[in-house]
mmCIF file of C-alpha atoms and ligand atoms in Angstrom:
data_model
loop_
_atom_site.group_PDB
_atom_site.id
_atom_site.type_symbol
_atom_site.label_atom_id
_atom_site.label_comp_id
_atom_site.label_asym_id
_atom_site.label_seq_id
_atom_site.Cartn_x
_atom_site.Cartn_y
_atom_site.Cartn_z
ATOM 1 C CA MET A 873 76.243 -31.389 64.713
ATOM 2 C CA SER A 874 76.588 -34.602 62.711
ATOM 3 C CA LEU A 875 76.012 -35.224 59.031
ATOM 4 C CA HIS A 876 72.275 -36.006 59.286
ATOM 5 C CA ILE A 877 71.384 -34.524 62.684
ATOM 6 C CA GLY A 878 71.693 -30.768 63.087
ATOM 7 C CA ALA A 879 71.778 -30.673 66.903
ATOM 8 C CA GLN A 880 74.465 -28.750 68.769
ATOM 9 C CA LYS A 881 76.433 -30.474 71.527
ATOM 10 C CA GLY A 882 74.201 -31.219 74.522
ATOM 11 C CA GLU A 883 70.919 -30.577 72.686
ATOM 12 C CA ILE A 884 69.961 -34.265 72.644
ATOM 13 C CA SER A 885 69.150 -36.162 75.842
ATOM 14 C CA GLU A 886 70.937 -39.413 76.609
ATOM 15 C CA LYS A 887 67.441 -40.970 76.611
ATOM 16 C CA ILE A 888 65.592 -40.999 73.307
ATOM 17 C CA LEU A 889 62.462 -42.315 71.587
ATOM 18 C CA LEU A 890 62.824 -43.396 67.954
ATOM 19 C CA PRO A 891 59.722 -43.534 65.730
ATOM 20 C CA GLY A 892 60.223 -44.391 62.063
ATOM 21 C CA ASP A 893 57.860 -41.606 61.021
ATOM 22 C CA PRO A 894 59.225 -38.083 61.625
ATOM 23 C CA LEU A 895 55.658 -36.785 61.996
ATOM 24 C CA ARG A 896 55.199 -39.236 64.878
ATOM 25 C CA ALA A 897 58.256 -37.582 66.461
ATOM 26 C CA LYS A 898 56.510 -34.206 66.113
ATOM 27 C CA TRP A 899 53.293 -35.639 67.581
ATOM 28 C CA VAL A 900 55.157 -37.102 70.563
ATOM 29 C CA ALA A 901 56.977 -33.797 71.153
ATOM 30 C CA GLU A 902 53.721 -31.826 71.003
ATOM 31 C CA ASN A 903 51.706 -34.190 73.174
ATOM 32 C CA TYR A 904 54.158 -35.604 75.711
ATOM 33 C CA LEU A 905 57.166 -33.305 76.112
ATOM 34 C CA ASP A 906 57.062 -30.016 78.007
ATOM 35 C CA GLY A 907 58.959 -27.144 76.409
ATOM 36 C CA ALA A 908 59.940 -29.257 73.415
ATOM 37 C CA LYS A 909 62.520 -27.634 71.152
ATOM 38 C CA GLN A 910 63.172 -28.878 67.638
ATOM 39 C CA TYR A 911 66.871 -29.622 67.062
ATOM 40 C CA ASN A 912 66.713 -31.279 63.651
ATOM 41 C CA SER A 913 65.025 -30.665 60.323
ATOM 42 C CA ILE A 914 67.697 -32.027 57.952
ATOM 43 C CA ARG A 915 65.762 -34.058 55.328
ATOM 44 C CA ASN A 916 62.621 -33.322 57.415
ATOM 45 C CA MET A 917 63.721 -36.109 59.776
ATOM 46 C CA PHE A 918 62.466 -34.169 62.783
ATOM 47 C CA GLY A 919 64.067 -34.392 66.226
ATOM 48 C CA TYR A 920 63.018 -32.675 69.483
ATOM 49 C CA THR A 921 64.107 -32.447 73.114
ATOM 50 C CA GLY A 922 61.816 -31.542 75.992
ATOM 51 C CA THR A 923 60.985 -32.812 79.455
ATOM 52 C CA TYR A 924 58.701 -35.617 80.535
ATOM 53 C CA ARG A 925 57.772 -35.515 84.240
ATOM 54 C CA GLY A 926 60.786 -33.283 84.813
ATOM 55 C CA GLU A 927 63.313 -35.442 82.952
ATOM 56 C CA ARG A 928 64.981 -34.485 79.649
ATOM 57 C CA ILE A 929 63.880 -36.798 76.842
ATOM 58 C CA SER A 930 64.464 -36.572 73.080
ATOM 59 C CA VAL A 931 62.497 -37.995 70.174
ATOM 60 C CA GLN A 932 64.003 -38.520 66.725
ATOM 61 C CA GLY A 933 62.535 -39.902 63.482
ATOM 62 C CA THR A 934 64.655 -42.636 61.883
ATOM 63 C CA GLY A 935 62.919 -43.236 58.529
ATOM 64 C CA MET A 936 61.931 -46.626 57.140
ATOM 65 C CA GLY A 937 64.238 -49.621 56.898
ATOM 66 C CA LEU A 938 67.405 -50.831 58.549
ATOM 67 C CA PRO A 939 69.872 -48.673 56.554
ATOM 68 C CA SER A 940 67.988 -45.452 57.332
ATOM 69 C CA LEU A 941 67.727 -46.226 61.052
ATOM 70 C CA SER A 942 71.414 -47.184 61.139
ATOM 71 C CA ILE A 943 72.445 -43.712 59.975
ATOM 72 C CA TYR A 944 70.507 -41.917 62.727
ATOM 73 C CA VAL A 945 71.295 -44.365 65.509
ATOM 74 C CA THR A 946 75.022 -44.456 64.712
ATOM 75 C CA GLU A 947 75.200 -40.655 64.845
ATOM 76 C CA LEU A 948 73.091 -40.522 68.033
ATOM 77 C CA PHE A 949 75.333 -43.054 69.812
ATOM 78 C CA ASN A 950 78.695 -41.854 68.418
ATOM 79 C CA GLU A 951 78.248 -38.091 68.310
ATOM 80 C CA HIS A 952 75.291 -37.050 70.464
ATOM 81 C CA GLY A 953 75.833 -38.996 73.698
ATOM 82 C CA VAL A 954 72.697 -41.151 73.545
ATOM 83 C CA GLU A 955 72.809 -44.065 76.007
ATOM 84 C CA SER A 956 69.245 -45.490 75.963
ATOM 85 C CA ALA A 957 67.018 -45.675 72.880
ATOM 86 C CA ILE A 958 63.505 -47.029 72.488
ATOM 87 C CA ARG A 959 61.998 -47.493 69.057
ATOM 88 C CA ILE A 960 58.266 -46.710 69.002
ATOM 89 C CA GLY A 961 56.950 -48.195 65.783
ATOM 90 C CA THR A 962 54.111 -49.914 64.012
ATOM 91 C CA CYS A 963 54.264 -53.554 62.948
ATOM 92 C CA GLY A 964 52.272 -56.165 61.057
ATOM 93 C CA ALA A 965 51.193 -59.223 63.068
ATOM 94 C CA ILE A 966 51.736 -62.699 61.651
ATOM 95 C CA GLN A 967 50.416 -64.967 64.450
ATOM 96 C CA GLU A 968 46.750 -65.694 65.186
ATOM 97 C CA LYS A 969 47.147 -64.521 68.770
ATOM 98 C CA THR A 970 48.589 -61.117 67.787
ATOM 99 C CA LYS A 971 45.680 -58.810 66.993
ATOM 100 C CA VAL A 972 45.472 -55.351 65.503
ATOM 101 C CA GLY A 973 45.879 -52.820 68.325
ATOM 102 C CA ASP A 974 48.020 -55.113 70.501
ATOM 103 C CA LEU A 975 51.320 -53.943 71.954
ATOM 104 C CA ILE A 976 54.496 -55.932 71.378
ATOM 105 C CA LEU A 977 57.653 -55.643 73.455
ATOM 106 C CA ALA A 978 60.325 -57.005 71.144
ATOM 107 C CA MET A 979 62.579 -59.289 73.164
ATOM 108 C CA THR A 980 64.500 -60.257 70.015
ATOM 109 C CA ALA A 981 64.577 -58.982 66.454
ATOM 110 C CA SER A 982 65.542 -61.391 63.680
ATOM 111 C CA THR A 983 66.096 -60.150 60.161
ATOM 112 C CA ASP A 984 66.269 -61.257 56.536
ATOM 113 C CA SER A 985 68.781 -58.482 55.925
ATOM 114 C CA ASN A 986 72.449 -59.196 55.327
ATOM 115 C CA ILE A 987 73.472 -56.019 57.094
ATOM 116 C CA ASN A 988 74.825 -57.632 60.314
ATOM 117 C CA ARG A 989 76.833 -60.326 58.590
ATOM 118 C CA ARG A 990 79.232 -57.684 57.311
ATOM 119 C CA PHE A 991 80.187 -57.139 60.976
ATOM 120 C CA THR A 992 80.315 -60.803 61.987
ATOM 121 C CA ASN A 993 82.040 -62.350 58.976
ATOM 122 C CA GLY A 994 78.878 -64.303 58.209
ATOM 123 C CA LEU A 995 78.191 -65.581 61.738
ATOM 124 C CA ASP A 996 74.622 -65.329 63.038
ATOM 125 C CA PHE A 997 74.167 -62.815 65.839
ATOM 126 C CA ALA A 998 70.937 -62.788 67.910
ATOM 127 C CA PRO A 999 69.869 -59.124 68.289
ATOM 128 C CA HIS A 1000 68.055 -58.700 71.607
ATOM 129 C CA ALA A 1001 66.555 -55.972 73.768
ATOM 130 C CA ASP A 1002 68.220 -54.562 76.871
ATOM 131 C CA PHE A 1003 66.802 -56.528 79.799
ATOM 132 C CA GLY A 1004 66.378 -53.503 82.105
ATOM 133 C CA LEU A 1005 64.404 -51.549 79.498
ATOM 134 C CA LEU A 1006 62.345 -54.626 78.632
ATOM 135 C CA GLN A 1007 61.561 -55.350 82.274
ATOM 136 C CA ALA A 1008 60.542 -51.725 82.917
ATOM 137 C CA ALA A 1009 58.373 -51.658 79.780
ATOM 138 C CA HIS A 1010 56.747 -54.925 80.820
ATOM 139 C CA GLU A 1011 55.978 -53.506 84.259
ATOM 140 C CA ALA A 1012 54.506 -50.331 82.730
ATOM 141 C CA SER A 1013 52.395 -52.315 80.254
ATOM 142 C CA LYS A 1014 50.698 -54.492 82.888
ATOM 143 C CA LYS A 1015 47.722 -52.133 83.003
ATOM 144 C CA PHE A 1016 46.996 -52.792 79.319
ATOM 145 C CA ASP A 1017 45.072 -55.919 78.285
ATOM 146 C CA ARG A 1018 46.757 -56.967 75.121
ATOM 147 C CA VAL A 1019 50.549 -57.022 75.394
ATOM 148 C CA HIS A 1020 52.947 -59.638 74.033
ATOM 149 C CA VAL A 1021 56.638 -60.118 74.796
ATOM 150 C CA GLY A 1022 58.541 -62.065 72.169
ATOM 151 C CA GLY A 1023 60.390 -62.046 68.881
ATOM 152 C CA VAL A 1024 59.762 -59.822 65.891
ATOM 153 C CA SER A 1025 61.513 -59.795 62.530
ATOM 154 C CA SER A 1026 62.876 -56.679 60.840
ATOM 155 C CA MET A 1027 62.398 -57.162 57.129
ATOM 156 C CA ASP A 1028 63.980 -55.554 54.083
ATOM 157 C CA TYR A 1029 60.768 -55.928 52.107
ATOM 158 C CA PHE A 1030 57.484 -54.317 53.140
ATOM 159 C CA TYR A 1031 55.788 -55.910 50.101
ATOM 160 C CA ASP A 1032 57.279 -59.396 50.385
ATOM 161 C CA GLU A 1033 56.294 -61.787 47.580
ATOM 162 C CA THR A 1034 58.276 -64.768 48.945
ATOM 163 C CA ASP A 1035 57.253 -67.475 51.449
ATOM 164 C CA ALA A 1036 59.358 -65.915 54.248
ATOM 165 C CA ASN A 1037 56.297 -65.336 56.452
ATOM 166 C CA GLU A 1038 55.512 -69.058 56.663
ATOM 167 C CA LYS A 1039 58.969 -69.775 58.051
ATOM 168 C CA LEU A 1040 58.785 -66.929 60.547
ATOM 169 C CA ILE A 1041 55.316 -68.024 61.729
ATOM 170 C CA LYS A 1042 56.709 -71.524 62.374
ATOM 171 C CA HIS A 1043 59.456 -70.003 64.525
ATOM 172 C CA GLY A 1044 56.902 -68.143 66.658
ATOM 173 C CA VAL A 1045 57.818 -64.667 65.411
ATOM 174 C CA LEU A 1046 55.002 -62.359 66.496
ATOM 175 C CA ALA A 1047 55.170 -59.556 63.962
ATOM 176 C CA LEU A 1048 57.104 -57.860 61.170
ATOM 177 C CA GLU A 1049 58.606 -54.409 61.047
ATOM 178 C CA MET A 1050 61.701 -52.912 59.453
ATOM 179 C CA GLU A 1051 64.192 -51.457 61.974
ATOM 180 C CA ALA A 1052 64.462 -53.063 65.443
ATOM 181 C CA SER A 1053 67.104 -55.639 64.520
ATOM 182 C CA GLN A 1054 69.537 -52.956 63.436
ATOM 183 C CA LEU A 1055 68.839 -50.826 66.516
ATOM 184 C CA TYR A 1056 69.623 -53.806 68.773
ATOM 185 C CA SER A 1057 72.745 -54.734 66.823
ATOM 186 C CA ILE A 1058 74.265 -51.260 66.797
ATOM 187 C CA ALA A 1059 73.433 -50.833 70.505
ATOM 188 C CA ALA A 1060 75.159 -54.159 71.280
ATOM 189 C CA ARG A 1061 78.328 -53.144 69.445
ATOM 190 C CA LYS A 1062 78.438 -49.786 71.186
ATOM 191 C CA GLY A 1063 77.455 -50.905 74.697
ATOM 192 C CA LYS A 1064 74.162 -48.958 74.676
ATOM 193 C CA LYS A 1065 70.651 -49.890 75.812
ATOM 194 C CA ALA A 1066 67.875 -50.463 73.267
ATOM 195 C CA LEU A 1067 64.300 -51.708 73.071
ATOM 196 C CA ALA A 1068 61.449 -51.666 70.547
ATOM 197 C CA VAL A 1069 57.887 -51.114 71.745
ATOM 198 C CA LEU A 1070 55.536 -51.729 68.839
ATOM 199 C CA THR A 1071 51.858 -51.289 68.024
ATOM 200 C CA VAL A 1072 50.237 -53.832 65.722
ATOM 201 C CA SER A 1073 48.812 -51.603 62.972
ATOM 202 C CA ASP A 1074 47.716 -54.425 60.654
ATOM 203 C CA HIS A 1075 47.629 -58.190 60.298
ATOM 204 C CA VAL A 1076 49.786 -59.430 57.451
ATOM 205 C CA ILE A 1077 47.837 -62.702 57.006
ATOM 206 C CA THR A 1078 44.213 -61.576 57.575
ATOM 207 C CA HIS A 1079 44.760 -58.037 56.201
ATOM 208 C CA GLU A 1080 42.811 -56.558 59.109
ATOM 209 C CA ALA A 1081 43.946 -52.970 59.720
ATOM 210 C CA MET A 1082 43.548 -50.399 62.460
ATOM 211 C CA ASP A 1083 40.943 -47.653 62.275
ATOM 212 C CA ALA A 1084 41.802 -44.068 63.150
ATOM 213 C CA ASP A 1085 40.450 -44.225 66.733
ATOM 214 C CA ALA A 1086 42.316 -47.385 67.566
ATOM 215 C CA ARG A 1087 45.475 -45.987 66.028
ATOM 216 C CA GLU A 1088 45.403 -42.944 68.294
ATOM 217 C CA ARG A 1089 44.568 -44.908 71.447
ATOM 218 C CA THR A 1090 47.176 -47.613 70.928
ATOM 219 C CA LEU A 1091 49.904 -45.219 69.815
ATOM 220 C CA ASN A 1092 49.283 -43.397 73.107
ATOM 221 C CA ASP A 1093 49.666 -46.663 75.043
ATOM 222 C CA MET A 1094 52.930 -47.409 73.218
ATOM 223 C CA VAL A 1095 54.412 -43.982 73.976
ATOM 224 C CA GLU A 1096 53.332 -44.173 77.620
ATOM 225 C CA VAL A 1097 55.017 -47.567 78.052
ATOM 226 C CA ALA A 1098 58.211 -46.422 76.293
ATOM 227 C CA LEU A 1099 58.459 -43.217 78.339
ATOM 228 C CA ALA A 1100 57.986 -45.171 81.566
ATOM 229 C CA ALA A 1101 60.765 -47.575 80.560
ATOM 230 C CA LEU A 1102 63.147 -44.728 79.677
ATOM 231 C CA SER A 1103 62.372 -42.955 82.975
ATOM 232 C CA ALA A 1104 63.123 -46.121 84.976
ATOM 233 C CA ASN A 1105 66.541 -46.678 83.386
HETATM 234 O O1 R1P B 296 55.727 -47.025 62.053
HETATM 235 P P1 R1P B 296 57.189 -47.105 61.772
HETATM 236 O O2 R1P B 296 58.011 -46.762 62.967
HETATM 237 O O3 R1P B 296 57.633 -46.329 60.559
HETATM 238 O O4 R1P B 296 57.505 -48.657 61.473
HETATM 239 C C1 R1P B 296 56.917 -49.464 60.464
HETATM 240 O O5 R1P B 296 56.231 -48.738 59.464
HETATM 241 C C2 R1P B 296 57.035 -48.628 58.277
HETATM 242 C C3 R1P B 296 56.345 -49.343 57.142
HETATM 243 O O6 R1P B 296 55.097 -48.808 56.893
HETATM 244 C C4 R1P B 296 58.372 -49.274 58.606
HETATM 245 O O7 R1P B 296 59.256 -48.274 59.044
HETATM 246 C C5 R1P B 296 57.978 -50.228 59.705
HETATM 247 O O8 R1P B 296 59.025 -50.660 60.538
HETATM 248 O O1 URA B 297 56.836 -53.197 58.498
HETATM 249 C C1 URA B 297 55.620 -53.266 58.679
HETATM 250 C C2 URA B 297 54.897 -52.324 59.458
HETATM 251 C C3 URA B 297 53.550 -52.455 59.598
HETATM 252 N N1 URA B 297 52.942 -53.471 58.977
HETATM 253 C C4 URA B 297 53.612 -54.374 58.245
HETATM 254 O O2 URA B 297 53.026 -55.293 57.685
HETATM 255 N N2 URA B 297 54.935 -54.247 58.113
#
């Protein structure tokens, strides 16, 4: 058991899915994992382990924002033996070509947060996905029409009132979310594998948003791709 995760030794698989929303963790456990057992309810940040096609897989909520994710991911890597972690999250598109309902495989995750510079003495570090997980996710996503592989940016602000988006659009960043950069950075420091598979839930520039049907269908696609990538690695 660690400070924020009430699992006993061995209760968490070395392969894990990481949604921001703890209720998405519950939904994944109920719909994708056989024999899922809940191992965490501290702060209602639910975590479960079950089997997917015969293999043990866990799913753990991480909360919103880089600091919250960093707490859960650090404990999972340091104290619960996790080796491969895939974030399954929503994001807001910022390019014309990224549409609501699309899937994004985040090859890199920039950030406006200062959180990494504490570890690098101010140097820039380029947080990136594990190539094996990315390749497997790309393979698994080929059956879906609208998939992008590229950079996202993990932002401190959800309601950003600055001109940051314009600069990110110019650099080809596909979408905004709030955690992947920290997942990739912690994984790099600890020699673990990480990836973020994201569903575009809204468009930050056009304000288009997903309806309930689309949300369910595309969240299913995202989970299917992430589970296939975890199984292959
Ligand atoms: O859907 P999740 O995984 O929570 O991810 C996105 O949604 C939240 C904001 O609404 C942030 O956590 C952002 O990264
Ligand atoms: O962080 C996020 C997540 C979804 N949509 C956004 O605009 N931002």
